[in-house]
Amino acid sequence: MNFSLLMILLTPFFGGLLAYAASALHKSVRNIFFLIFMLIPFVELPVYLNKTVDNFYYLTILGQNLSLGINPLSSMMLLLFTLIFFLSSIFMMFEFNDRGEEGDLAVLELSFLEGAVFGVLLARDILTFFIFFELMAVLVFFLVGKGYKEAHTAQMKYITWALIGANSMLAAIVLLLFKAGNIGYTEIAGYLSTAPTSIVLVTFILFAIGFLIEASIMPFHVWTPITYAEAPDSVSVVLASVVKKVGLYLFALFAFSLFGLNLFSKLLPQVLNNSLVMYILQWIGALTIIIGTFIAIVQEDAKKILAWSSVAQSGYILLGLSLGTPLGVAGGLLHIINHSIFKGLLFFVVGGVIYRTGTKNLPELGGLIKKMPVSFISMLLGIIAVAGIPPLNGFNSKYLIYEALIQKNEPILLTIALLGGTGSFMYVYRLIHSIFLGQLHEEHESVREVPLIMQIPMIVLALLALLFGVLPGIPMYFVSKVEAFLGLDPIKYNLTGFPEQPGLHAGNVPVISITFVAGLVVAGLLFYLLPRARKVHQLDNYYAGEVLTKDVKYNYSFGFYSFFDDIIAPFNKWSVESVYESFVGFIKTAGDYLRRVYTGNLETYVSFGVILLVIFSLIYILGGILW
Amino acid sequence: MVKEILTLIFTPILAFFVGIFLLGFKRKMVARIHRRYGPPLHQPLLDIIKLLSKKENISHGVMFDLGPVMYVGAAILTVLFLPIPGFKQLTPFGDLIAFLYIMVIGSLGMALGAGESGNPNASIGIARALTLMLGYELPLIIAGNTLVIKYGTTDLYKFMTLQSGFHWNLFLLPLTAIAGFIATYGAMGEHPFDVVVAPQEVATGPMVEYGGKHLGLLMIGMAISTYIETGFFVILFLGGGANILTFILKQLGVIIVMTLFDTVFPRFRIENAVRYFWRWPTLIALVGLLIVYIGGK
Amino acid sequence: MVNPGNPTLLVVLPLFFAFLSIIISPFAKKVIKFVPLVVSAINLIVIYFIGLKVTSGQIVIGGTAGLMPPYSINLAVDKFNFVIVLLVNVLGLLISFYNIFYVKEEPVDKFHILFTLLIMSASWISVTGDLFNVFVAFEVLSLSSFGLVGFMRNSDAIEAGFKYVVLGILAGSFILLGVVLVYAMTGTLNMAHIADKLQTISTLQKLIPFIFIFFGLAVEGALFPVNSWLPDAHPAAPSGVSAMLSGIVTTTAIYAIIRVIVTIFNYSAFIPYLFIIALLTLAFGEIAAFYQKDLKRMLAYSTIGQTGLFVLAFSVGTEASISASLTQMINHSVSKAIIFLTAGIMIEAAKSRNIDDLKGFGRKNILTSIVFVFAALSLIGVPPFFGFFTKFAILQSLLDFPGFLGYFAFGLVLIMAIVEGVYFYRVFRVLFAPIDKEFEKVNDWLVVAPFILVLILVLMSSKPMYVLNFTSTVANQLVQRTIYLTSVLGGMK
């Protein structure tokens, strides 16, 4: 059956409305419709996987034809996002199970959010993508509001930034339409190739602001930590794995397809073999990595760690993309896929923990490994992936990015990126230690593993991370298609890794994995052939002669890296957030002064009027005499 | 081909024994500096055999058991990615960057196992270990990058072959070598950076609850790790070796110089350790990098 | 029989009904409630017939006293008038429906009579072709709204009403002065005739009467710096009246200003000053709105800001910008009316005008809140709502303004859009926050009127091109003022 692009676009909207209507009947009916419509895009999409469609007109507004289209980049992301949305909808059913009407609205909003995301990905002109992009912001605003205690602050922060980004992009769109006369991507690209430098630069910066805000790159990231942390868990998954990627997708599309690297090198000065704007973006990416990582290390809230980690990983993606070389772009694109998978996985696990224990505050958790083993293993795979350790998928994309940096001869950026990788070990370990290892708190004695159906998202993503890690050829299949689409020479790859090629040393993850397994076997044999160990109770622990009792909390959790905090304390004072706070304070005072013009005092108004009257009468009379 | 596979199997065993030798030599040397006789050279081996033959062992759970297993397994994995004179081992499948990440797998497994023990000392020790890692990785990375720029490759075997003769990086890039040496100090947990273990503070940190066969396995892993870290330094800066004997001799040289400093210093606190790493070694490494960068251009 | 498409009916019939109601009010109090509703309905029928002629390009003239202009007072409806008077009466219809259930304070019947007069005078200003008529209708408008603003008779309302009275009368006097000066200069009061005569008079001489008339109308039209009565009056008035004030009264006054500038005086030299005034209005309005904790006060400042926005668009001076401005006027009137009506429901339920006291309202009253959200999103200009297309059109037209000022205005509009968005989203957030307290039950019929309006809004959003194309024809006709002149004066020559 042939599905038109418009059908693909409208499916989630329709599904959402249907599910919302069905909620009037019964919750389970609503859930069934919800899930079915989340699955339908899987059926609709494969038709387009190998196609590139450019102009599917669907509406004419303001004299312009709006069109949809699909290309390798969008189809890759569409597949990925459909999966993520489907998995989070499973999670959402559990999360909002006892929240009545809120759950109905959440189902509606999540479906519409999927539709809006599809709209942005399928757009082929600058007006369409903007319409759906703004729609996304509205929906995220409402979804976030259903979260935790501080969700209302998060909402306002988010929407302020979203509005700044949206209006910045709107400025660029109106400007481009004014100059180019057309809104289609191909027409705009054609205009830009001959446009004056000022226009190119201004519009690119305006667009970049919008995209990078969505992608939570510094210095536009201030909304991210609180929003990811306070949103409901299923929504956090979507935020980190989908919404952020939309910003990066748009960035990649615009930078390579609409503007084009050639344009930048033609118009802008070159710095170290990169055009200026790309070089600046590389540095912004690198700084995002390192600062995001360092701040993640000292967090006490599980979801905040993940949020800051997302910020840092965005930096990796931006760094890879703005390198502009086939290696770098491949690394960036691959990291988009990998990050969505492993970050979604981690948010799911943390969400499951919160579902069972009711808290996301790390000092209050601990020792859950015995109670939630499946979650533990999933999280273990997730953190190995975040840290970029083989054989999980994080290694492949980071590897490509590092090698790309080497190829481009940028040692300082490479150092920063590698250091960020090392830093990620720290917060990643903190996360798993404070939740699963250590002492089990008394109140969590009765905690069980999450329900079986709720385990599906975790397990699916964990297996996917492992699969993509050991066999990077599978995601690379899509990535190389996208590279070709964006006009770059795709890098060579095979199912098991990367063969030797200019700039890239061979990497073969299955070899690493098999060797590791062999080593484990050897060590394990040695271990298990020796006399068995006797299992002891957790309280039977060395504590310098003291006897530990159950009510004593001896878990080392709060201030896990307090010494690290001391080290970076001097730098903490220069937080980006404080810059914004002081700026906002300034605006508030200015606004306050302006507001006082409306004194509310009648005498002032009337006297003003009378003075006006007198002045004009004088002018009239004198004018009559003079002229 | 068969030769390659045989070497692969043989290498961990070689690494183990060389590690034992190096560790024993170190203890002997420390003793001699302290003006005593010291234990025999093969004392570490005796220790391991004793530990492994203990009849009673305790465990805190599956992850606890898996900790040392992963540590040793990862050590075996890592050592196979380190070339030895004449043999590439598995380097065609992973370069310097991959190696940096592979090195960490063992520590991660160990950290998880120690965390499972439920002892706060272990957790503190691991937190310190990871923070220390962040500290020494900075100069190490910069040093590594300098080498990559100079040689235009990231293959470890090539590093070895390109320094043949006496074109050691120690002589060609002295600043970088010094920075790398100090970083290796931190990696090996020698004084003054042994805050991780810190017997008097956190009761040997991560290993507090480990005994018996667990501790035995850990020591096996530690021996192999010693080989790996010294071998890494030798390959990067001391020109590898014409044959395996010179290689081991150079490793011994590294140990000797290290121990000379080791016995003299007390322990840095963790904040001071990281701050120190981020100050002098980093500066030295950056200067080295600048020299290569500008010179190379 | 009477020509159903005669614009005089729009004035005469409501006036008749109003006086009739006064006479029968002691006897049939209950019936009075429905009078405004009936009046607007009848008006709409008349407008329909007028519309048939106007949309085909004609200008409908209504003569009085059996004579043709310029010897008599006449009414003239071109496309611009048509749009405005249609807006007035559609909103009037639905708001009067709302008022039937909303107004509970005594004396209810007087409220509805005043409301009828409000509708009548607004329609009158929109269709008249005589300058002095404008003044008279303006006075009636002011007087009826004075009474309506102060209707609640609490301290807020009385203070607001008093300020409004003083400034309104002052404004009326200014207009009168201006009209008198114009009469002295030209010897006629007919708009088309004045326009004809004024072409021969120097710009400087035209300046003073123009300023008087402009500032007088600007008081009602919420322009800086004479809009200070607005933030007090709109909140204090009952919500149905606030909706009317923001939606109808300000729009009619701006219509009058536009008519004065373009058709009568043809004063293109004034345009840059109008630009600056509009910029200031926009900025002050939105920034002041940002600080408000009182919902209706915030909405009042928002009206000021929005007025600044569409006057800004108008003052760019191109045909496209006039069209954009007109579309935005429509968007604002409809959306703001919806918002005020739903705000009225919310305030009734929460018994407070403070935004924070509305916490959680949305969770129990989903329909009302969704209506509010849709209207607000359209006002801010979020796609895919109608307001987005109007905002887009305005932004496009701003780029036509020469020089630095155009880019500055462009940037300012976008920044103010951000500010506007933030304070409306703040209300959304409060609406859907977890519930704190119990809300009172409100009459379910109240939501019908805003709901129908929202349906209209959604309809417009789905087919924005219909409206946009129509407004560009309106702008086209407006700019070609000679058509107006010849149609009206055709009777004389």
Short mmCIF file of N, CA and C in Angstrom, two decimals, chain C residues 92-204:
data_model
loop_
_atom_site.label_atom_id
_atom_site.label_comp_id
_atom_site.label_asym_id
_atom_site.label_seq_id
_atom_site.Cartn_x
_atom_site.Cartn_y
_atom_site.Cartn_z
N GLY C 92 -20.53 41.76 18.89
CA GLY C 92 -21.63 42.25 19.71
C GLY C 92 -22.66 41.18 19.96
N LEU C 93 -22.97 40.43 18.91
CA LEU C 93 -23.95 39.36 19.04
C LEU C 93 -23.53 38.36 20.08
N LEU C 94 -22.31 37.86 19.92
CA LEU C 94 -21.89 36.78 20.81
C LEU C 94 -21.65 37.29 22.22
N ILE C 95 -21.13 38.50 22.33
CA ILE C 95 -20.89 39.02 23.68
C ILE C 95 -22.21 39.29 24.38
N SER C 96 -23.21 39.75 23.64
CA SER C 96 -24.49 39.98 24.32
C SER C 96 -25.10 38.68 24.78
N PHE C 97 -24.85 37.62 24.00
CA PHE C 97 -25.31 36.32 24.45
C PHE C 97 -24.65 35.95 25.76
N TYR C 98 -23.36 36.20 25.80
CA TYR C 98 -22.59 35.94 27.02
C TYR C 98 -23.14 36.76 28.18
N ASN C 99 -23.45 38.05 27.89
CA ASN C 99 -23.89 38.94 28.96
C ASN C 99 -25.21 38.54 29.57
N ILE C 100 -26.03 37.87 28.77
CA ILE C 100 -27.34 37.46 29.30
C ILE C 100 -27.14 36.66 30.58
N PHE C 101 -26.11 35.80 30.57
CA PHE C 101 -25.90 34.94 31.73
C PHE C 101 -24.92 35.54 32.72
N TYR C 102 -24.14 36.50 32.24
CA TYR C 102 -23.04 36.95 33.09
C TYR C 102 -23.46 38.04 34.05
N VAL C 103 -24.29 38.97 33.56
CA VAL C 103 -24.60 40.15 34.36
C VAL C 103 -25.63 39.81 35.40
N LYS C 104 -25.22 39.95 36.65
CA LYS C 104 -26.17 39.64 37.70
C LYS C 104 -26.44 40.84 38.60
N GLU C 105 -25.55 41.82 38.51
CA GLU C 105 -25.73 43.00 39.38
C GLU C 105 -26.89 43.84 38.89
N GLU C 106 -27.59 44.39 39.82
CA GLU C 106 -28.66 45.32 39.42
C GLU C 106 -28.05 46.65 39.03
N PRO C 107 -28.58 47.50 38.22
CA PRO C 107 -29.80 47.24 37.44
C PRO C 107 -29.48 46.59 36.11
N VAL C 108 -29.86 45.33 35.96
CA VAL C 108 -29.50 44.55 34.78
C VAL C 108 -30.02 45.19 33.51
N ASP C 109 -31.25 45.69 33.56
CA ASP C 109 -31.83 46.19 32.32
C ASP C 109 -31.06 47.41 31.80
N LYS C 110 -30.60 48.26 32.71
CA LYS C 110 -29.87 49.44 32.26
C LYS C 110 -28.59 49.02 31.57
N PHE C 111 -27.98 47.94 32.10
CA PHE C 111 -26.75 47.44 31.48
C PHE C 111 -27.01 47.12 30.03
N HIS C 112 -28.06 46.37 29.80
CA HIS C 112 -28.29 45.93 28.43
C HIS C 112 -28.66 47.07 27.51
N ILE C 113 -29.35 48.06 28.08
CA ILE C 113 -29.67 49.21 27.25
C ILE C 113 -28.39 49.94 26.85
N LEU C 114 -27.52 50.13 27.85
CA LEU C 114 -26.26 50.80 27.54
C LEU C 114 -25.47 49.99 26.52
N PHE C 115 -25.56 48.67 26.66
CA PHE C 115 -24.82 47.82 25.74
C PHE C 115 -25.34 47.98 24.32
N THR C 116 -26.67 48.05 24.23
CA THR C 116 -27.26 48.26 22.90
C THR C 116 -26.74 49.56 22.30
N LEU C 117 -26.70 50.61 23.15
CA LEU C 117 -26.19 51.87 22.65
C LEU C 117 -24.75 51.77 22.22
N LEU C 118 -23.98 50.95 22.95
CA LEU C 118 -22.57 50.76 22.60
C LEU C 118 -22.47 50.15 21.20
N ILE C 119 -23.25 49.12 21.00
CA ILE C 119 -23.22 48.47 19.68
C ILE C 119 -23.64 49.47 18.61
N MET C 120 -24.67 50.20 18.92
CA MET C 120 -25.19 51.14 17.94
C MET C 120 -24.13 52.18 17.57
N SER C 121 -23.50 52.76 18.62
CA SER C 121 -22.56 53.83 18.31
C SER C 121 -21.34 53.29 17.60
N ALA C 122 -20.90 52.10 17.97
CA ALA C 122 -19.75 51.53 17.27
C ALA C 122 -20.08 51.29 15.81
N SER C 123 -21.26 50.74 15.56
CA SER C 123 -21.65 50.55 14.17
C SER C 123 -21.76 51.88 13.46
N TRP C 124 -22.26 52.87 14.17
CA TRP C 124 -22.45 54.18 13.55
C TRP C 124 -21.12 54.76 13.09
N ILE C 125 -20.13 54.74 14.01
CA ILE C 125 -18.84 55.28 13.60
C ILE C 125 -18.32 54.54 12.38
N SER C 126 -18.57 53.22 12.38
CA SER C 126 -17.98 52.45 11.28
C SER C 126 -18.62 52.76 9.94
N VAL C 127 -19.84 53.24 9.91
CA VAL C 127 -20.45 53.39 8.58
C VAL C 127 -20.67 54.84 8.18
N THR C 128 -20.34 55.77 9.07
CA THR C 128 -20.71 57.12 8.71
C THR C 128 -19.78 57.74 7.69
N GLY C 129 -20.33 58.67 6.94
CA GLY C 129 -19.52 59.35 5.95
C GLY C 129 -19.40 60.83 6.26
N ASP C 130 -19.77 61.17 7.50
CA ASP C 130 -19.81 62.58 7.87
C ASP C 130 -18.95 62.77 9.10
N LEU C 131 -18.13 63.79 9.08
CA LEU C 131 -17.15 63.96 10.15
C LEU C 131 -17.80 64.32 11.47
N PHE C 132 -18.80 65.14 11.42
CA PHE C 132 -19.44 65.52 12.69
C PHE C 132 -20.18 64.33 13.29
N ASN C 133 -20.69 63.47 12.41
CA ASN C 133 -21.30 62.22 12.87
C ASN C 133 -20.34 61.43 13.71
N VAL C 134 -19.08 61.45 13.23
CA VAL C 134 -18.06 60.72 13.97
C VAL C 134 -18.00 61.24 15.39
N PHE C 135 -18.04 62.56 15.51
CA PHE C 135 -17.96 63.12 16.85
C PHE C 135 -19.16 62.71 17.68
N VAL C 136 -20.34 62.83 17.11
CA VAL C 136 -21.54 62.49 17.86
C VAL C 136 -21.53 61.03 18.29
N ALA C 137 -21.24 60.17 17.31
CA ALA C 137 -21.22 58.75 17.61
C ALA C 137 -20.17 58.46 18.66
N PHE C 138 -19.06 59.15 18.54
CA PHE C 138 -17.98 58.98 19.52
C PHE C 138 -18.45 59.33 20.92
N GLU C 139 -19.18 60.44 21.01
CA GLU C 139 -19.68 60.82 22.33
C GLU C 139 -20.63 59.78 22.88
N VAL C 140 -21.51 59.27 22.03
CA VAL C 140 -22.45 58.24 22.50
C VAL C 140 -21.69 57.02 22.96
N LEU C 141 -20.67 56.66 22.16
CA LEU C 141 -19.82 55.52 22.51
C LEU C 141 -19.19 55.74 23.88
N SER C 142 -18.61 56.92 24.06
CA SER C 142 -17.94 57.20 25.33
C SER C 142 -18.94 57.13 26.46
N LEU C 143 -20.08 57.77 26.28
CA LEU C 143 -21.03 57.82 27.38
C LEU C 143 -21.51 56.42 27.76
N SER C 144 -21.82 55.63 26.76
CA SER C 144 -22.28 54.29 27.13
C SER C 144 -21.19 53.49 27.78
N SER C 145 -19.97 53.67 27.30
CA SER C 145 -18.92 52.88 27.94
C SER C 145 -18.56 53.41 29.32
N PHE C 146 -18.75 54.72 29.55
CA PHE C 146 -18.52 55.20 30.91
C PHE C 146 -19.40 54.43 31.87
N GLY C 147 -20.66 54.39 31.50
CA GLY C 147 -21.60 53.72 32.39
C GLY C 147 -21.28 52.25 32.56
N LEU C 148 -20.90 51.62 31.45
CA LEU C 148 -20.64 50.19 31.53
C LEU C 148 -19.39 49.89 32.35
N VAL C 149 -18.37 50.77 32.22
CA VAL C 149 -17.14 50.53 32.97
C VAL C 149 -17.41 50.62 34.46
N GLY C 150 -18.17 51.61 34.83
CA GLY C 150 -18.38 51.78 36.25
C GLY C 150 -19.54 50.97 36.80
N PHE C 151 -20.01 50.03 36.01
CA PHE C 151 -21.25 49.34 36.34
C PHE C 151 -21.19 48.61 37.67
N MET C 152 -20.03 48.01 37.98
CA MET C 152 -19.97 47.18 39.18
C MET C 152 -20.04 48.02 40.44
N ARG C 153 -19.76 49.28 40.30
CA ARG C 153 -19.85 50.21 41.41
C ARG C 153 -19.02 49.81 42.62
N ASN C 154 -17.91 49.08 42.42
CA ASN C 154 -16.99 48.94 43.55
C ASN C 154 -15.92 50.01 43.38
N SER C 155 -15.00 50.07 44.35
CA SER C 155 -14.05 51.20 44.35
C SER C 155 -13.20 51.21 43.09
N ASP C 156 -12.81 50.02 42.66
CA ASP C 156 -12.03 49.91 41.42
C ASP C 156 -12.77 50.53 40.26
N ALA C 157 -14.04 50.10 40.13
CA ALA C 157 -14.80 50.52 38.97
C ALA C 157 -15.06 52.02 38.99
N ILE C 158 -15.33 52.52 40.17
CA ILE C 158 -15.63 53.95 40.23
C ILE C 158 -14.39 54.77 39.87
N GLU C 159 -13.25 54.35 40.41
CA GLU C 159 -12.03 55.09 40.09
C GLU C 159 -11.74 55.02 38.60
N ALA C 160 -11.84 53.81 38.06
CA ALA C 160 -11.56 53.65 36.64
C ALA C 160 -12.55 54.44 35.82
N GLY C 161 -13.82 54.34 36.20
CA GLY C 161 -14.85 55.05 35.46
C GLY C 161 -14.60 56.55 35.48
N PHE C 162 -14.20 57.03 36.63
CA PHE C 162 -13.98 58.48 36.74
C PHE C 162 -12.84 58.92 35.83
N LYS C 163 -11.72 58.19 35.90
CA LYS C 163 -10.59 58.54 35.04
C LYS C 163 -11.02 58.52 33.58
N TYR C 164 -11.77 57.50 33.27
CA TYR C 164 -12.21 57.33 31.89
C TYR C 164 -13.09 58.51 31.48
N VAL C 165 -13.99 58.89 32.39
CA VAL C 165 -14.90 59.99 32.08
C VAL C 165 -14.11 61.25 31.76
N VAL C 166 -13.20 61.57 32.67
CA VAL C 166 -12.46 62.82 32.47
C VAL C 166 -11.69 62.79 31.16
N LEU C 167 -10.95 61.72 30.96
CA LEU C 167 -10.14 61.67 29.74
C LEU C 167 -11.02 61.56 28.50
N GLY C 168 -12.12 60.83 28.63
CA GLY C 168 -13.01 60.67 27.49
C GLY C 168 -13.62 62.00 27.07
N ILE C 169 -14.05 62.76 28.07
CA ILE C 169 -14.65 64.05 27.72
C ILE C 169 -13.60 64.97 27.13
N LEU C 170 -12.41 64.92 27.72
CA LEU C 170 -11.31 65.71 27.17
C LEU C 170 -11.07 65.33 25.72
N ALA C 171 -11.05 64.03 25.48
CA ALA C 171 -10.84 63.57 24.11
C ALA C 171 -11.94 64.08 23.20
N GLY C 172 -13.17 63.97 23.69
CA GLY C 172 -14.29 64.43 22.88
C GLY C 172 -14.15 65.91 22.55
N SER C 173 -13.71 66.67 23.52
CA SER C 173 -13.55 68.10 23.26
C SER C 173 -12.50 68.35 22.21
N PHE C 174 -11.42 67.58 22.28
CA PHE C 174 -10.38 67.72 21.27
C PHE C 174 -10.95 67.46 19.89
N ILE C 175 -11.70 66.39 19.80
CA ILE C 175 -12.25 66.04 18.48
C ILE C 175 -13.16 67.17 18.00
N LEU C 176 -13.98 67.64 18.90
CA LEU C 176 -14.91 68.70 18.51
C LEU C 176 -14.15 69.90 17.98
N LEU C 177 -13.10 70.26 18.73
CA LEU C 177 -12.27 71.39 18.32
C LEU C 177 -11.71 71.17 16.93
N GLY C 178 -11.21 69.98 16.72
CA GLY C 178 -10.64 69.68 15.42
C GLY C 178 -11.68 69.77 14.31
N VAL C 179 -12.85 69.21 14.59
CA VAL C 179 -13.90 69.22 13.57
C VAL C 179 -14.32 70.66 13.25
N VAL C 180 -14.42 71.43 14.31
CA VAL C 180 -14.82 72.83 14.10
C VAL C 180 -13.81 73.55 13.22
N LEU C 181 -12.52 73.32 13.51
CA LEU C 181 -11.49 73.97 12.69
C LEU C 181 -11.58 73.53 11.23
N VAL C 182 -11.85 72.25 11.06
CA VAL C 182 -11.96 71.75 9.69
C VAL C 182 -13.15 72.40 8.99
N TYR C 183 -14.24 72.51 9.73
CA TYR C 183 -15.42 73.15 9.13
C TYR C 183 -15.09 74.59 8.72
N ALA C 184 -14.32 75.24 9.63
CA ALA C 184 -13.95 76.62 9.31
C ALA C 184 -13.12 76.67 8.04
N MET C 185 -12.27 75.68 7.87
CA MET C 185 -11.40 75.69 6.69
C MET C 185 -12.13 75.32 5.42
N THR C 186 -13.07 74.36 5.51
CA THR C 186 -13.62 73.82 4.27
C THR C 186 -15.08 74.15 4.05
N GLY C 187 -15.80 74.47 5.10
CA GLY C 187 -17.20 74.82 4.93
C GLY C 187 -18.13 73.64 4.80
N THR C 188 -17.62 72.41 4.98
CA THR C 188 -18.52 71.26 4.88
C THR C 188 -18.15 70.23 5.93
N LEU C 189 -19.06 69.32 6.20
CA LEU C 189 -18.76 68.29 7.19
C LEU C 189 -18.74 66.90 6.58
N ASN C 190 -19.04 66.82 5.30
CA ASN C 190 -19.08 65.52 4.65
C ASN C 190 -17.67 65.06 4.37
N MET C 191 -17.36 63.83 4.74
CA MET C 191 -15.98 63.35 4.66
C MET C 191 -15.41 63.47 3.26
N ALA C 192 -16.17 63.00 2.30
CA ALA C 192 -15.65 63.01 0.94
C ALA C 192 -15.44 64.44 0.46
N HIS C 193 -16.41 65.29 0.80
CA HIS C 193 -16.31 66.68 0.38
C HIS C 193 -15.12 67.37 1.03
N ILE C 194 -14.94 67.09 2.32
CA ILE C 194 -13.79 67.68 3.02
C ILE C 194 -12.50 67.25 2.34
N ALA C 195 -12.45 65.92 2.06
CA ALA C 195 -11.23 65.40 1.42
C ALA C 195 -10.95 66.16 0.15
N ASP C 196 -12.00 66.39 -0.61
CA ASP C 196 -11.85 67.12 -1.86
C ASP C 196 -11.29 68.52 -1.62
N LYS C 197 -11.93 69.23 -0.68
CA LYS C 197 -11.54 70.60 -0.43
C LYS C 197 -10.14 70.69 0.16
N LEU C 198 -9.81 69.71 1.05
CA LEU C 198 -8.54 69.79 1.76
C LEU C 198 -7.35 69.62 0.84
N GLN C 199 -7.60 69.10 -0.33
CA GLN C 199 -6.45 68.88 -1.20
C GLN C 199 -5.78 70.18 -1.57
N THR C 200 -6.56 71.26 -1.51
CA THR C 200 -5.98 72.53 -1.92
C THR C 200 -5.40 73.30 -0.74
N ILE C 201 -5.54 72.78 0.45
CA ILE C 201 -5.06 73.53 1.62
C ILE C 201 -3.68 73.04 1.99
N SER C 202 -2.86 73.96 2.46
CA SER C 202 -1.47 73.59 2.74
C SER C 202 -1.38 72.62 3.90
N THR C 203 -0.26 71.91 3.88
CA THR C 203 -0.06 70.88 4.91
C THR C 203 -0.04 71.49 6.30
N LEU C 204 0.61 72.62 6.43
CA LEU C 204 0.76 73.19 7.76
C LEU C 204 -0.56 73.60 8.36
#
